[in-house]
PDB file of C-alpha atoms in Angstrom:
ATOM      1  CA  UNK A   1     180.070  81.529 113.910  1.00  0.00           C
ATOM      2  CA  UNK A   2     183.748  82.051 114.109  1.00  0.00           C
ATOM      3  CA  UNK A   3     186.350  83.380 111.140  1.00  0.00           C
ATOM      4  CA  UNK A   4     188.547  80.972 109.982  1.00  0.00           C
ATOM      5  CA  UNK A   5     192.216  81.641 111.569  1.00  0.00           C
ATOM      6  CA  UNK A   6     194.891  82.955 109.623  1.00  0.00           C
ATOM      7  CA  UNK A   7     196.929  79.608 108.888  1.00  0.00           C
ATOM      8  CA  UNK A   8     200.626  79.812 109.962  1.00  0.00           C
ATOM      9  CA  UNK A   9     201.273  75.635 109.233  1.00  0.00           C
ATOM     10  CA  UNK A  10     198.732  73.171 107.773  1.00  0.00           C
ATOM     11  CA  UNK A  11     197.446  72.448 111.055  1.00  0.00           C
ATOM     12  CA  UNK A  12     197.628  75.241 112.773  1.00  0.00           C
ATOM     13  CA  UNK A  13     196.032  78.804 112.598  1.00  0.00           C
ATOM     14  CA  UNK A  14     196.955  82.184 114.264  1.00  0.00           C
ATOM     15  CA  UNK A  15     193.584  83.732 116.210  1.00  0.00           C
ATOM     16  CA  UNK A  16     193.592  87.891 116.500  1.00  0.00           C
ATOM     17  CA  UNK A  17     191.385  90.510 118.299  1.00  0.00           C
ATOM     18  CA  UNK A  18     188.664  90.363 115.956  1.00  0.00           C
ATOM     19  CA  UNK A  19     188.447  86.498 117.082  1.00  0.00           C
ATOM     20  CA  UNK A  20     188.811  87.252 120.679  1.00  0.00           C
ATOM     21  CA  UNK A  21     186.008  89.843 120.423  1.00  0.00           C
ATOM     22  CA  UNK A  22     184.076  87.310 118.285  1.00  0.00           C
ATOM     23  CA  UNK A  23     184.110  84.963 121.483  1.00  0.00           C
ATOM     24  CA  UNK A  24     182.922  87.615 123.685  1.00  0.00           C
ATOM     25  CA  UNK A  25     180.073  88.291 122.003  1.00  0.00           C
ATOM     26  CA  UNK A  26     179.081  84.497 121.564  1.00  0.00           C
ATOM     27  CA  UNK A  27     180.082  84.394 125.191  1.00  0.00           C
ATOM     28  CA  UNK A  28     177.632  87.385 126.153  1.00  0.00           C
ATOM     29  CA  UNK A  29     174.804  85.969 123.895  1.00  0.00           C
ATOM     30  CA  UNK A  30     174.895  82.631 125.837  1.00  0.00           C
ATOM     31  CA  UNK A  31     175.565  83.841 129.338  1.00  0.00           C
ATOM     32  CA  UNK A  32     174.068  87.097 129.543  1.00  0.00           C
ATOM     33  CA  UNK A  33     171.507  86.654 127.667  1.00  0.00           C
ATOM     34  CA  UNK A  34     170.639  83.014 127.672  1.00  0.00           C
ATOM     35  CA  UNK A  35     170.147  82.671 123.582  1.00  0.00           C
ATOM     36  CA  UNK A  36     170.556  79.494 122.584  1.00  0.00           C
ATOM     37  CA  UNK A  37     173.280  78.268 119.893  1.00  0.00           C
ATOM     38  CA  UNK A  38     170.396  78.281 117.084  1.00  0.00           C
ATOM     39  CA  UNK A  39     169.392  82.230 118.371  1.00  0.00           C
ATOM     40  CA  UNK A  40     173.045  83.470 118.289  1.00  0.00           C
ATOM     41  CA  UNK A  41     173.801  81.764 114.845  1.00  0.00           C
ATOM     42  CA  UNK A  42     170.850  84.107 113.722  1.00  0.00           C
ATOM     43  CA  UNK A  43     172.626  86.968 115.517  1.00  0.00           C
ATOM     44  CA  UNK A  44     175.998  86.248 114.118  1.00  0.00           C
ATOM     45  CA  UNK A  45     174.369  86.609 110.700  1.00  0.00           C
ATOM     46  CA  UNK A  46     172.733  89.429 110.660  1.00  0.00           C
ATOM     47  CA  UNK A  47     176.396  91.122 112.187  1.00  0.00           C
ATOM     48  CA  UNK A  48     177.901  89.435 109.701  1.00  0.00           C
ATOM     49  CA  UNK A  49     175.625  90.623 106.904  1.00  0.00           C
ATOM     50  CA  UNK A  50     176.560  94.887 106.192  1.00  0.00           C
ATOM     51  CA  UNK A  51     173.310  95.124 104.142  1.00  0.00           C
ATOM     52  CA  UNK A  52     171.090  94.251 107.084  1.00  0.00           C
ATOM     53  CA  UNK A  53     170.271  98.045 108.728  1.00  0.00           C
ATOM     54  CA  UNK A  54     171.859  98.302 112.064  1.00  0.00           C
ATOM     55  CA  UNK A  55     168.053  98.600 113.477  1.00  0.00           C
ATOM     56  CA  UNK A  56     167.689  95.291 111.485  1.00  0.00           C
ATOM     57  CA  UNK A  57     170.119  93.911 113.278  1.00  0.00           C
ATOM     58  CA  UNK A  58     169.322  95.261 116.876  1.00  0.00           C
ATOM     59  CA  UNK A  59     165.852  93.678 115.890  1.00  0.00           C
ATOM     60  CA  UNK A  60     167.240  90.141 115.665  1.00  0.00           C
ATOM     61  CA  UNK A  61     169.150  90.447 119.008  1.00  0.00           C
ATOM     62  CA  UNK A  62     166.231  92.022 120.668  1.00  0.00           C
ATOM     63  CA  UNK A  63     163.837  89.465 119.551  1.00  0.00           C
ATOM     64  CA  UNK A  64     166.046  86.467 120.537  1.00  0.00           C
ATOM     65  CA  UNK A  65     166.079  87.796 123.770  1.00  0.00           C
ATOM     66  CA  UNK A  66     162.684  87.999 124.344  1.00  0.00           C
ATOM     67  CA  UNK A  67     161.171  85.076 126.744  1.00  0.00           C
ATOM     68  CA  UNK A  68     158.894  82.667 124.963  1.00  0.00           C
ATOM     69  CA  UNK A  69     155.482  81.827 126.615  1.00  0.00           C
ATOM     70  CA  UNK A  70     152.299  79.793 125.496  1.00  0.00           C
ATOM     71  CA  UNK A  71     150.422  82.382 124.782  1.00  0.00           C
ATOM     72  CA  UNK A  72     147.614  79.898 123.478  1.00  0.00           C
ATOM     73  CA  UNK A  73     147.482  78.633 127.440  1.00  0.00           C
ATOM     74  CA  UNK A  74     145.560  82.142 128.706  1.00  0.00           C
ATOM     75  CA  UNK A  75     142.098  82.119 127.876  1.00  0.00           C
ATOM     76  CA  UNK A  76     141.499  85.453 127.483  1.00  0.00           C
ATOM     77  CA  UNK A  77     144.775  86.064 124.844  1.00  0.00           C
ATOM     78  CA  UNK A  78     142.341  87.356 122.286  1.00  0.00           C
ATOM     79  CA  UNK A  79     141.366  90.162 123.947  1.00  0.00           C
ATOM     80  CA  UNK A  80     144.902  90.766 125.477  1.00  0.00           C
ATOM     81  CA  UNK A  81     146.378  91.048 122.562  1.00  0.00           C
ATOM     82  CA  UNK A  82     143.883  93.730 121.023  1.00  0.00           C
ATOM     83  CA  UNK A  83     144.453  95.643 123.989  1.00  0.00           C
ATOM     84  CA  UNK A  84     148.672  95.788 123.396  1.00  0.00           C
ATOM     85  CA  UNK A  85     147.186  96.525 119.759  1.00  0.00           C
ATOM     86  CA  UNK A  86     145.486  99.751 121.128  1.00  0.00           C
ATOM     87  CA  UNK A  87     148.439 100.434 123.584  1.00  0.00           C
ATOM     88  CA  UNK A  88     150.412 100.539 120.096  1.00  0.00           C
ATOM     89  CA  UNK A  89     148.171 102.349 118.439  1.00  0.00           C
ATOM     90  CA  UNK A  90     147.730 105.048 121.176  1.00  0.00           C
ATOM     91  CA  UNK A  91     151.397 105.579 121.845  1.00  0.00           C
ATOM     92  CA  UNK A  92     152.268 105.479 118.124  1.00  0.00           C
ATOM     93  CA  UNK A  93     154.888 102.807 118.469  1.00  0.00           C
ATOM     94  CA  UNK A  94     156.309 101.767 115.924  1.00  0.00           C
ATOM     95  CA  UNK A  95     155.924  97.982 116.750  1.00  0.00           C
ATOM     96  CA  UNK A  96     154.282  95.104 114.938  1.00  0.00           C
ATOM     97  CA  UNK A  97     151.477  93.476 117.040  1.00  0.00           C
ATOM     98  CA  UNK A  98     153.116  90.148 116.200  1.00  0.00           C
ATOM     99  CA  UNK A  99     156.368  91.065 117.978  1.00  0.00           C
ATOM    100  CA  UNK A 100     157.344  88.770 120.592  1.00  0.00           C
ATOM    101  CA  UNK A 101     157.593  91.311 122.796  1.00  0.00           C
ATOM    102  CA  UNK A 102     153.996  92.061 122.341  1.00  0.00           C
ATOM    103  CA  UNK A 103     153.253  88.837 122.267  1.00  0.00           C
ATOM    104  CA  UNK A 104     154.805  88.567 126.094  1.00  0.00           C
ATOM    105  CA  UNK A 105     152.989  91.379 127.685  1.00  0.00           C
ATOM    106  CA  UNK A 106     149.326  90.364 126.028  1.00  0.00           C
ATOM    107  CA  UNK A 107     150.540  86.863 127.799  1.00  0.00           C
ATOM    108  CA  UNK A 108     151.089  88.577 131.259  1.00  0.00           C
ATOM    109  CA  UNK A 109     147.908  91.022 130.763  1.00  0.00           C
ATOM    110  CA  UNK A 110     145.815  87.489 129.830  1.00  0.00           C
ATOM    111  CA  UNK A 111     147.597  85.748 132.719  1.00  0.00           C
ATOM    112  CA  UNK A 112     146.881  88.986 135.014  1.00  0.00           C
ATOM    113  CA  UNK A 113     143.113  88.662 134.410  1.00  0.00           C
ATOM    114  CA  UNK A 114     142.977  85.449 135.035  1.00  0.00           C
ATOM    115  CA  UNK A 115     143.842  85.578 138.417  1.00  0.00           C
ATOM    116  CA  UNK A 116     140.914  88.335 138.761  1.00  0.00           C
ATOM    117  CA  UNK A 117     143.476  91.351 138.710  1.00  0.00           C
ATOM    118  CA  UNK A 118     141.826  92.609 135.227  1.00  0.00           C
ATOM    119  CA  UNK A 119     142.022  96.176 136.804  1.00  0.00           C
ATOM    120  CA  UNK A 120     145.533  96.022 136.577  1.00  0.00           C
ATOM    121  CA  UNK A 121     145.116  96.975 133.218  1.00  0.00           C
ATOM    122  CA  UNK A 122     144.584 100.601 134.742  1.00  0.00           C
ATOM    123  CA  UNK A 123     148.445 100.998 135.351  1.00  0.00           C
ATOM    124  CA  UNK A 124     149.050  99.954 131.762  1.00  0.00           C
ATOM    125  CA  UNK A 125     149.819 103.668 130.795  1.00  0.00           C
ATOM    126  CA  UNK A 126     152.007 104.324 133.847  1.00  0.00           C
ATOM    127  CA  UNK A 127     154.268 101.178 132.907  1.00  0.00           C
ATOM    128  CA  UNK A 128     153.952 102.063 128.866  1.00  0.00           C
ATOM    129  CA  UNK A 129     155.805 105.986 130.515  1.00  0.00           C
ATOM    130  CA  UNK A 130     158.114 104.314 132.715  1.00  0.00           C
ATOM    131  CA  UNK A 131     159.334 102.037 130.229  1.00  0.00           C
ATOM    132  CA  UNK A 132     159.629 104.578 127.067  1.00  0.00           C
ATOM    133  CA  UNK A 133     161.831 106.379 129.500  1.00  0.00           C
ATOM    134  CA  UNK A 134     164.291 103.346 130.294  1.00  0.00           C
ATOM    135  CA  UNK A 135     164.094 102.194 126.460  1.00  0.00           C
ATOM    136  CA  UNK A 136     165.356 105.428 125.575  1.00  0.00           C
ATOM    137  CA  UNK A 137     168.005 105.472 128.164  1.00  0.00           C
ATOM    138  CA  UNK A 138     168.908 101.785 126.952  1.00  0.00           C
ATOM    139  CA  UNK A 139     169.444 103.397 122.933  1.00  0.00           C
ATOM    140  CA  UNK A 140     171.257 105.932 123.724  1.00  0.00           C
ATOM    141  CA  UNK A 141     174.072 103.899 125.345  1.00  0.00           C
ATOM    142  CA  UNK A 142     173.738 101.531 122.301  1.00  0.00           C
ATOM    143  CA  UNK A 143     174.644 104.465 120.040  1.00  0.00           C
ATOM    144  CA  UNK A 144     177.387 105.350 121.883  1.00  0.00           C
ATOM    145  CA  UNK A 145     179.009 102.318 120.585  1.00  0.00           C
ATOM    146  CA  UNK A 146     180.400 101.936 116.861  1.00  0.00           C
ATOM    147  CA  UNK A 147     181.312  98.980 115.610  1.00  0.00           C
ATOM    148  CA  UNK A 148     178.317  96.264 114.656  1.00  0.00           C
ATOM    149  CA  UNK A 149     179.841  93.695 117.043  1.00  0.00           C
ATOM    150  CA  UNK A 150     179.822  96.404 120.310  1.00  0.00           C
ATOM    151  CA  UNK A 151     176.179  97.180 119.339  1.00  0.00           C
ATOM    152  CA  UNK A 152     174.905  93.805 119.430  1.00  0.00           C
ATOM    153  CA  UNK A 153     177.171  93.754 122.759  1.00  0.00           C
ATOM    154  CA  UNK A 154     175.452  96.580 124.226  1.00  0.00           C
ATOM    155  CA  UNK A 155     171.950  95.498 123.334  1.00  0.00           C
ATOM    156  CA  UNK A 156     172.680  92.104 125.071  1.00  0.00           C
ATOM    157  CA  UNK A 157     173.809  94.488 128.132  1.00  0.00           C
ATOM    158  CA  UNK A 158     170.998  96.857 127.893  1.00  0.00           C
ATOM    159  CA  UNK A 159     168.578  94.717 127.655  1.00  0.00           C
ATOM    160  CA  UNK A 160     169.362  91.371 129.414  1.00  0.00           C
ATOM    161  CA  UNK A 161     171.067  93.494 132.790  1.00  0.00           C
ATOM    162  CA  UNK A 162     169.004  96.670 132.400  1.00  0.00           C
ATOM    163  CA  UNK A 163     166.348  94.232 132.989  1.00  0.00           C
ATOM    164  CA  UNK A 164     167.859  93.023 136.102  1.00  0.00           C
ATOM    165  CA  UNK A 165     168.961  96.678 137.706  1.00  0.00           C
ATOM    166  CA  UNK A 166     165.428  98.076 137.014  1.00  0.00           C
ATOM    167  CA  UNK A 167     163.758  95.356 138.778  1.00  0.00           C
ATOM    168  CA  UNK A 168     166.605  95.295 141.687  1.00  0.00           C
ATOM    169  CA  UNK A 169     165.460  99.707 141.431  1.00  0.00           C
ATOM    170  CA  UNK A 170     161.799  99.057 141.512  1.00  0.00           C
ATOM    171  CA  UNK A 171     161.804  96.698 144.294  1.00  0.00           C
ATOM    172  CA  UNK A 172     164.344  99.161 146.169  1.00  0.00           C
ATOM    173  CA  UNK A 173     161.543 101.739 145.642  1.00  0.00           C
ATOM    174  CA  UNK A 174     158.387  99.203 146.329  1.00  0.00           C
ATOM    175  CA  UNK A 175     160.119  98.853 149.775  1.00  0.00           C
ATOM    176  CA  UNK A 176     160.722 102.403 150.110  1.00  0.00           C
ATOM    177  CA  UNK A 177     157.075 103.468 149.293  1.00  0.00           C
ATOM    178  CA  UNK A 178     155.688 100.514 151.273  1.00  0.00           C
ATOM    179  CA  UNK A 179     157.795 101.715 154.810  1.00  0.00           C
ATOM    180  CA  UNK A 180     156.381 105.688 153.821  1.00  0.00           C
ATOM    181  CA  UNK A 181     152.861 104.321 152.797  1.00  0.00           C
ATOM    182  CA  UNK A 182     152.240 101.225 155.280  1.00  0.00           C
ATOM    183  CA  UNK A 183     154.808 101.673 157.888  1.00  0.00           C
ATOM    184  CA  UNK A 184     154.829 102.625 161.121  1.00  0.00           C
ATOM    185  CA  UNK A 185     155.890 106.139 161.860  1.00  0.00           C
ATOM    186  CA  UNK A 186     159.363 106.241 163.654  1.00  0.00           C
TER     187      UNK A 186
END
C-alpha cells in the first residue's frame, strides 16, 4: 500500500512527502472511517490506478464506507428494496439498486416496518430532500481538492464526519423543535 523508499544504503531507504501523505490517508481510512486493511487495499488501488475515473474512484471509497447489514434478516426486504427502487426511479438518481448504500436504507425501511412504524415511509421524500442537499454540499468540498490522494481524503471526511455533524445538527434541532413543539411556555 506504500511506495518503496528511495534507497540511500542496502538497508536503508529515504521516505518523502508523498510517503508521509500516503500514511495519512491509510491512517484516515482506518480511523476515520473504520475500513478495514482488505477495504483500503481496494482504495489504494483504484488511487493508484490513473485510468480508473475519479468518480470511479470516489465510488470505491464511498462504498467501503458504507455499513454492512443482513439484509436477508428483515422479512419484509423484498418489498423494501422495490420501494428504494422507486425512490431511485422518482428522483432520477443515478444509483444502482444493488448499491450498498441502497442496500442499507431498504435494511432500515424493512427493519422500520417491522417494528410497526411502516408509515414512516411517509417522510421518505423529506429525508431523500434533506439529504440531496448535504450530498451536494459534501461534492463540492471534494472538488475543491486536486490531487487523487486529497479526494479520497476528503470523501473519507465528508462522508465518515459529515455523518457525525449532521446527526450532532439534527439532534440539536430535534431538541429545539421538541422545547417549541412540546415544551412548556416560559
Amino acid at each position: 500500500m506504500l511506495p518503496a523508499g528511495e534507497l540511500t544504503s542496502p538497508n536503508q531507504a529515504s521516505y518523502g512527502e508523498t510517503h508521509v501523505q500516503r500514511l495519512r490517508l491509510i491512517r484516515a481510512l482506518l480511523d476515520v472511517g473504520g475500513l478495514s486493511v482488505a477495504a483500503i487495499r481496494e482504495v489504494i488501488v483504484a488511487v493508484d490506478d490513473p485510468d480508473r475515473s475519479v468518480h470511479m474512484m470516489l465510488g470505491t471509497v464511498a462504498s467501503g464506507l458504507v455499513p454492512r447489514y443482513d439484509h436477508e434478516a428483515h422479512a419484509g426486504i423484498e418489498e423494501a428494496r422495490k420501494r428504494v427502487a422507486a425512490l431511485i426511479a422518482a428522483r432520477g438518481w443515478r444509483v444502482d439498486p444493488g448499491n450498498p448504500a441502497s442496500e442499507a436504507l431498504a435494511a432500515a425501511l424493512a427493519a422500520v416496518d417491522e417494528v410497526g412504524h411502516g408509515s414512516f415511509v411517509q417522510v421518505l421524500d423529506t429525508y431523500a430532500d434533506a439529504a440531496e442537499r448535504v450530498a451536494r454540499a459534501d461534492l463540492d468540498y471534494v472538488a475543491g481538492n486536486v490531487a487523487r490522494e486529497e479526494l479520497v481524503e476528503s470523501v473519507v471526511v465528508g462522508t465518515v464526519m459529515g455523518d457525525a455533524i449532521f446527526s450532532a445538527l439534527r439532534r440539536m434541532v430535534h431538541t429545539d423543535t421538541s422545547d417549541r413543539t412540546f415544551g412548556e411556555a416560559t
